[in-house]
Amino acid sequence: MQNVQRPTLVLAHNKTLAAQLFMEFKEFFPDNAVEYFVSYYDYYQPEAYIATTGTYIEKDLSINEEVEKLRLSATASLLSGRRDVLIVASVSCIYGIGNPTEFHKSLISIAIGEKVTRTALLHSLVSALYARTLNEFQRGTFRVKGDVIDVFPAYADNIRIQFSVMKLKRFKALIL
C-alpha cells in the first residue's frame, strides 16, 4: 500500500474473516481510512419455483443497517480522493453499490467558511434523497431549527451544521 499509493482492496472468502481482518487493519493502520465492505444481508433467500410441485417460494431477506452504513462509508472513502484507503471485503463485494458516477453526484461537499445558503443546502439534502423530519431522527434524515441543521448521514454519525449569515459557521458531531 505504501509503495503504490493507491486505494487497496483486501478480499476475504467470508464475512467472518473480513471482519477479523478489518479490526486488525484498523489497529495496524490507525491513520489510514480502513473500511469494511460486505453484503448487507443478514439473511437472503432468493425466489424459487419448484416445478414438480408447482410451489413458488417468495424472495425473503433481512438487511443489516450497520453493515449498510459501513458499505457507504467505504464508498465515500474511495470517492474522497484519499490515497491511503484500505477496503476489507468479502467476495460479495462484486455486487457493488451502484454506478460510482451517480453516487458521486449525490455527494454534498461543504466547508467551514464556504458561502452557501441554508436554503441551497436544504435543497441539496432533498436532492440527495434525505428526508426532513420533525420526529424520528434516523439515517437518511435531517431536521432544521433556525440556523442549525442536524443531518443523520447513511454512512456516518450525526452532524450538526450551523450557519452565520450566509456562511457555514461550524460543523460538529452530534451525539444523541
PDB file of C-alpha atoms in Angstrom:
ATOM      1  CA  MET A   1       0.000   0.000   0.000  1.00  0.00           C
ATOM      2  CA  GLN A   2       2.801   2.385   0.890  1.00  0.00           C
ATOM      3  CA  ASN A   3       4.626   1.648  -2.365  1.00  0.00           C
ATOM      4  CA  VAL A   4       1.713   2.023  -4.772  1.00  0.00           C
ATOM      5  CA  GLN A   5      -0.009   4.983  -3.015  1.00  0.00           C
ATOM      6  CA  ARG A   6      -3.414   3.877  -4.233  1.00  0.00           C
ATOM      7  CA  PRO A   7      -6.540   2.556  -2.503  1.00  0.00           C
ATOM      8  CA  THR A   8      -6.155  -1.138  -1.714  1.00  0.00           C
ATOM      9  CA  LEU A   9      -8.721  -3.952  -1.704  1.00  0.00           C
ATOM     10  CA  VAL A  10      -8.219  -6.985   0.528  1.00  0.00           C
ATOM     11  CA  LEU A  11     -10.622  -9.838  -0.276  1.00  0.00           C
ATOM     12  CA  ALA A  12     -11.650 -12.438   2.275  1.00  0.00           C
ATOM     13  CA  HIS A  13     -13.675 -15.533   1.488  1.00  0.00           C
ATOM     14  CA  ASN A  14     -16.390 -14.806   4.077  1.00  0.00           C
ATOM     15  CA  LYS A  15     -17.783 -12.075   6.338  1.00  0.00           C
ATOM     16  CA  THR A  16     -16.251 -13.502   9.494  1.00  0.00           C
ATOM     17  CA  LEU A  17     -12.702 -13.401   8.155  1.00  0.00           C
ATOM     18  CA  ALA A  18     -13.330  -9.962   6.606  1.00  0.00           C
ATOM     19  CA  ALA A  19     -14.493  -8.626   9.998  1.00  0.00           C
ATOM     20  CA  GLN A  20     -11.416 -10.052  11.722  1.00  0.00           C
ATOM     21  CA  LEU A  21      -9.072  -8.550   9.125  1.00  0.00           C
ATOM     22  CA  PHE A  22     -10.903  -5.225   9.288  1.00  0.00           C
ATOM     23  CA  MET A  23     -10.376  -4.973  13.060  1.00  0.00           C
ATOM     24  CA  GLU A  24      -6.699  -5.951  12.773  1.00  0.00           C
ATOM     25  CA  PHE A  25      -6.002  -3.498   9.928  1.00  0.00           C
ATOM     26  CA  LYS A  26      -7.716  -0.690  11.904  1.00  0.00           C
ATOM     27  CA  GLU A  27      -5.137  -1.332  14.643  1.00  0.00           C
ATOM     28  CA  PHE A  28      -2.157  -1.716  12.269  1.00  0.00           C
ATOM     29  CA  PHE A  29      -3.030   1.396  10.213  1.00  0.00           C
ATOM     30  CA  PRO A  30      -4.688   3.881  12.610  1.00  0.00           C
ATOM     31  CA  ASP A  31      -4.102   6.878  10.304  1.00  0.00           C
ATOM     32  CA  ASN A  32      -5.485   5.204   7.171  1.00  0.00           C
ATOM     33  CA  ALA A  33      -9.090   5.047   6.050  1.00  0.00           C
ATOM     34  CA  VAL A  34      -9.651   1.352   6.797  1.00  0.00           C
ATOM     35  CA  GLU A  35     -13.152   0.397   5.654  1.00  0.00           C
ATOM     36  CA  TYR A  36     -15.396  -2.691   5.607  1.00  0.00           C
ATOM     37  CA  PHE A  37     -17.464  -3.743   2.581  1.00  0.00           C
ATOM     38  CA  VAL A  38     -19.510  -6.936   2.731  1.00  0.00           C
ATOM     39  CA  SER A  39     -23.037  -7.919   1.778  1.00  0.00           C
ATOM     40  CA  TYR A  40     -25.542  -6.101   3.964  1.00  0.00           C
ATOM     41  CA  TYR A  41     -27.876  -9.087   4.032  1.00  0.00           C
ATOM     42  CA  ASP A  42     -28.093 -10.898   7.347  1.00  0.00           C
ATOM     43  CA  TYR A  43     -30.356 -13.374   5.602  1.00  0.00           C
ATOM     44  CA  TYR A  44     -31.181 -13.810   1.914  1.00  0.00           C
ATOM     45  CA  GLN A  45     -33.470 -16.396   0.333  1.00  0.00           C
ATOM     46  CA  PRO A  46     -33.809 -15.908  -3.435  1.00  0.00           C
ATOM     47  CA  GLU A  47     -37.137 -16.543  -5.071  1.00  0.00           C
ATOM     48  CA  ALA A  48     -37.566 -20.050  -6.408  1.00  0.00           C
ATOM     49  CA  TYR A  49     -40.032 -22.228  -8.254  1.00  0.00           C
ATOM     50  CA  ILE A  50     -40.250 -25.984  -7.719  1.00  0.00           C
ATOM     51  CA  ALA A  51     -41.713 -27.306 -10.956  1.00  0.00           C
ATOM     52  CA  THR A  52     -42.510 -30.810  -9.692  1.00  0.00           C
ATOM     53  CA  THR A  53     -44.870 -29.492  -7.007  1.00  0.00           C
ATOM     54  CA  GLY A  54     -45.824 -26.157  -8.588  1.00  0.00           C
ATOM     55  CA  THR A  55     -44.555 -24.370  -5.471  1.00  0.00           C
ATOM     56  CA  TYR A  56     -43.421 -20.758  -5.668  1.00  0.00           C
ATOM     57  CA  ILE A  57     -41.134 -19.512  -2.870  1.00  0.00           C
ATOM     58  CA  GLU A  58     -41.010 -15.732  -2.484  1.00  0.00           C
ATOM     59  CA  LYS A  59     -37.763 -13.870  -2.012  1.00  0.00           C
ATOM     60  CA  ASP A  60     -37.048 -13.144   1.653  1.00  0.00           C
ATOM     61  CA  LEU A  61     -34.259 -11.026   3.120  1.00  0.00           C
ATOM     62  CA  SER A  62     -33.064  -9.141   6.156  1.00  0.00           C
ATOM     63  CA  ILE A  63     -30.761  -6.117   5.785  1.00  0.00           C
ATOM     64  CA  ASN A  64     -28.280  -5.101   8.491  1.00  0.00           C
ATOM     65  CA  GLU A  65     -28.331  -1.283   8.696  1.00  0.00           C
ATOM     66  CA  GLU A  66     -24.968  -1.039  10.480  1.00  0.00           C
ATOM     67  CA  VAL A  67     -23.279  -3.021   7.688  1.00  0.00           C
ATOM     68  CA  GLU A  68     -25.026  -0.823   5.116  1.00  0.00           C
ATOM     69  CA  LYS A  69     -23.537   2.225   6.907  1.00  0.00           C
ATOM     70  CA  LEU A  70     -20.064   0.658   6.690  1.00  0.00           C
ATOM     71  CA  ARG A  71     -20.510  -0.092   2.962  1.00  0.00           C
ATOM     72  CA  LEU A  72     -21.494   3.516   2.267  1.00  0.00           C
ATOM     73  CA  SER A  73     -18.567   4.763   4.350  1.00  0.00           C
ATOM     74  CA  ALA A  74     -16.205   2.595   2.268  1.00  0.00           C
ATOM     75  CA  THR A  75     -17.645   4.029  -0.931  1.00  0.00           C
ATOM     76  CA  ALA A  76     -17.368   7.596   0.372  1.00  0.00           C
ATOM     77  CA  SER A  77     -13.711   6.992   1.329  1.00  0.00           C
ATOM     78  CA  LEU A  78     -12.917   5.720  -2.155  1.00  0.00           C
ATOM     79  CA  LEU A  79     -14.557   8.749  -3.746  1.00  0.00           C
ATOM     80  CA  SER A  80     -12.850  11.162  -1.333  1.00  0.00           C
ATOM     81  CA  GLY A  81      -9.577  11.024  -3.256  1.00  0.00           C
ATOM     82  CA  ARG A  82      -7.581   9.737  -0.285  1.00  0.00           C
ATOM     83  CA  ARG A  83      -4.659   7.556  -1.327  1.00  0.00           C
ATOM     84  CA  ASP A  84      -4.493   5.634   1.970  1.00  0.00           C
ATOM     85  CA  VAL A  85      -7.838   3.822   1.727  1.00  0.00           C
ATOM     86  CA  LEU A  86      -7.824   0.133   2.634  1.00  0.00           C
ATOM     87  CA  ILE A  87     -11.059  -1.736   1.917  1.00  0.00           C
ATOM     88  CA  VAL A  88     -11.526  -5.137   3.551  1.00  0.00           C
ATOM     89  CA  ALA A  89     -14.257  -7.002   1.710  1.00  0.00           C
ATOM     90  CA  SER A  90     -15.813 -10.388   1.298  1.00  0.00           C
ATOM     91  CA  VAL A  91     -16.268 -11.842  -2.160  1.00  0.00           C
ATOM     92  CA  SER A  92     -19.787 -10.383  -2.155  1.00  0.00           C
ATOM     93  CA  CYS A  93     -18.190  -7.007  -2.958  1.00  0.00           C
ATOM     94  CA  ILE A  94     -18.575  -7.995  -6.613  1.00  0.00           C
ATOM     95  CA  TYR A  95     -22.211  -6.995  -6.089  1.00  0.00           C
ATOM     96  CA  GLY A  96     -21.416  -3.315  -5.929  1.00  0.00           C
ATOM     97  CA  ILE A  97     -23.248  -0.358  -4.574  1.00  0.00           C
ATOM     98  CA  GLY A  98     -24.152   1.024  -7.984  1.00  0.00           C
ATOM     99  CA  ASN A  99     -22.700   3.382 -10.540  1.00  0.00           C
ATOM    100  CA  PRO A 100     -19.870   5.439  -8.941  1.00  0.00           C
ATOM    101  CA  THR A 101     -20.684   8.437 -11.135  1.00  0.00           C
ATOM    102  CA  GLU A 102     -24.287   8.504  -9.907  1.00  0.00           C
ATOM    103  CA  PHE A 103     -23.150   8.014  -6.304  1.00  0.00           C
ATOM    104  CA  HIS A 104     -20.662  10.881  -6.662  1.00  0.00           C
ATOM    105  CA  LYS A 105     -23.420  13.169  -8.000  1.00  0.00           C
ATOM    106  CA  SER A 106     -25.383  12.690  -4.772  1.00  0.00           C
ATOM    107  CA  LEU A 107     -22.487  13.722  -2.505  1.00  0.00           C
ATOM    108  CA  ILE A 108     -22.761  17.080  -0.769  1.00  0.00           C
ATOM    109  CA  SER A 109     -19.447  18.796  -0.135  1.00  0.00           C
ATOM    110  CA  ILE A 110     -19.269  21.905   2.035  1.00  0.00           C
ATOM    111  CA  ALA A 111     -16.554  23.525   4.142  1.00  0.00           C
ATOM    112  CA  ILE A 112     -16.469  25.900   7.091  1.00  0.00           C
ATOM    113  CA  GLY A 113     -16.458  29.496   5.842  1.00  0.00           C
ATOM    114  CA  GLU A 114     -17.879  28.484   2.466  1.00  0.00           C
ATOM    115  CA  LYS A 115     -20.595  30.769   1.144  1.00  0.00           C
ATOM    116  CA  VAL A 116     -23.677  28.605   0.857  1.00  0.00           C
ATOM    117  CA  THR A 117     -27.206  29.497   1.788  1.00  0.00           C
ATOM    118  CA  ARG A 118     -29.215  27.472   4.230  1.00  0.00           C
ATOM    119  CA  THR A 119     -31.876  27.050   1.549  1.00  0.00           C
ATOM    120  CA  ALA A 120     -29.328  25.784  -1.000  1.00  0.00           C
ATOM    121  CA  LEU A 121     -28.062  23.195   1.492  1.00  0.00           C
ATOM    122  CA  LEU A 122     -31.609  22.076   2.273  1.00  0.00           C
ATOM    123  CA  HIS A 123     -32.307  21.674  -1.461  1.00  0.00           C
ATOM    124  CA  SER A 124     -29.093  19.655  -1.824  1.00  0.00           C
ATOM    125  CA  LEU A 125     -30.131  17.345   1.014  1.00  0.00           C
ATOM    126  CA  VAL A 126     -33.541  16.743  -0.537  1.00  0.00           C
ATOM    127  CA  SER A 127     -31.948  16.154  -3.969  1.00  0.00           C
ATOM    128  CA  ALA A 128     -29.665  13.569  -2.331  1.00  0.00           C
ATOM    129  CA  LEU A 129     -32.843  11.822  -1.082  1.00  0.00           C
ATOM    130  CA  TYR A 130     -32.593  12.887   2.557  1.00  0.00           C
ATOM    131  CA  ALA A 131     -35.988  13.298   4.228  1.00  0.00           C
ATOM    132  CA  ARG A 132     -36.821  16.184   6.526  1.00  0.00           C
ATOM    133  CA  THR A 133     -38.161  15.046   9.871  1.00  0.00           C
ATOM    134  CA  LEU A 134     -39.602  16.567  12.993  1.00  0.00           C
ATOM    135  CA  ASN A 135     -39.921  13.351  14.954  1.00  0.00           C
ATOM    136  CA  GLU A 136     -37.862  10.219  14.425  1.00  0.00           C
ATOM    137  CA  PHE A 137     -34.243  11.139  13.623  1.00  0.00           C
ATOM    138  CA  GLN A 138     -32.740   8.207  11.711  1.00  0.00           C
ATOM    139  CA  ARG A 139     -30.263   7.509   8.904  1.00  0.00           C
ATOM    140  CA  GLY A 140     -31.025   9.469   5.770  1.00  0.00           C
ATOM    141  CA  THR A 141     -32.934  12.253   7.526  1.00  0.00           C
ATOM    142  CA  PHE A 142     -32.306  15.854   8.562  1.00  0.00           C
ATOM    143  CA  ARG A 143     -34.003  18.357  10.819  1.00  0.00           C
ATOM    144  CA  VAL A 144     -33.909  22.145  10.900  1.00  0.00           C
ATOM    145  CA  LYS A 145     -34.185  24.611  13.748  1.00  0.00           C
ATOM    146  CA  GLY A 146     -33.327  28.181  12.813  1.00  0.00           C
ATOM    147  CA  ASP A 147     -29.765  28.393  11.513  1.00  0.00           C
ATOM    148  CA  VAL A 148     -28.939  24.865  12.711  1.00  0.00           C
ATOM    149  CA  ILE A 149     -29.311  21.787  10.521  1.00  0.00           C
ATOM    150  CA  ASP A 150     -28.834  18.318  12.010  1.00  0.00           C
ATOM    151  CA  VAL A 151     -28.046  15.646   9.415  1.00  0.00           C
ATOM    152  CA  PHE A 152     -28.003  11.889  10.002  1.00  0.00           C
ATOM    153  CA  PRO A 153     -25.979  10.574   7.048  1.00  0.00           C
ATOM    154  CA  ALA A 154     -26.386   6.988   5.917  1.00  0.00           C
ATOM    155  CA  TYR A 155     -22.618   6.422   6.159  1.00  0.00           C
ATOM    156  CA  ALA A 156     -21.518   8.303   9.284  1.00  0.00           C
ATOM    157  CA  ASP A 157     -22.528   9.631  12.661  1.00  0.00           C
ATOM    158  CA  ASN A 158     -24.833  12.620  13.063  1.00  0.00           C
ATOM    159  CA  ILE A 159     -23.584  16.041  12.027  1.00  0.00           C
ATOM    160  CA  ARG A 160     -24.691  19.472  13.241  1.00  0.00           C
ATOM    161  CA  ILE A 161     -24.234  22.328  10.778  1.00  0.00           C
ATOM    162  CA  GLN A 162     -24.548  25.914  11.984  1.00  0.00           C
ATOM    163  CA  PHE A 163     -24.853  28.953   9.741  1.00  0.00           C
ATOM    164  CA  SER A 164     -23.823  32.545  10.397  1.00  0.00           C
ATOM    165  CA  VAL A 165     -25.396  34.950   7.908  1.00  0.00           C
ATOM    166  CA  MET A 166     -24.619  33.273   4.521  1.00  0.00           C
ATOM    167  CA  LYS A 167     -21.529  31.334   5.582  1.00  0.00           C
ATOM    168  CA  LEU A 168     -21.149  27.957   7.133  1.00  0.00           C
ATOM    169  CA  LYS A 169     -20.026  28.686  10.681  1.00  0.00           C
ATOM    170  CA  ARG A 170     -19.260  25.282  12.191  1.00  0.00           C
ATOM    171  CA  PHE A 171     -19.586  21.505  11.977  1.00  0.00           C
ATOM    172  CA  LYS A 172     -19.652  19.184  14.900  1.00  0.00           C
ATOM    173  CA  ALA A 173     -20.532  15.607  15.658  1.00  0.00           C
ATOM    174  CA  LEU A 174     -23.953  15.299  17.186  1.00  0.00           C
ATOM    175  CA  ILE A 175     -24.336  12.691  19.893  1.00  0.00           C
ATOM    176  CA  LEU A 176     -27.900  11.618  20.544  1.00  0.00           C
TER     177      LEU A 176
END
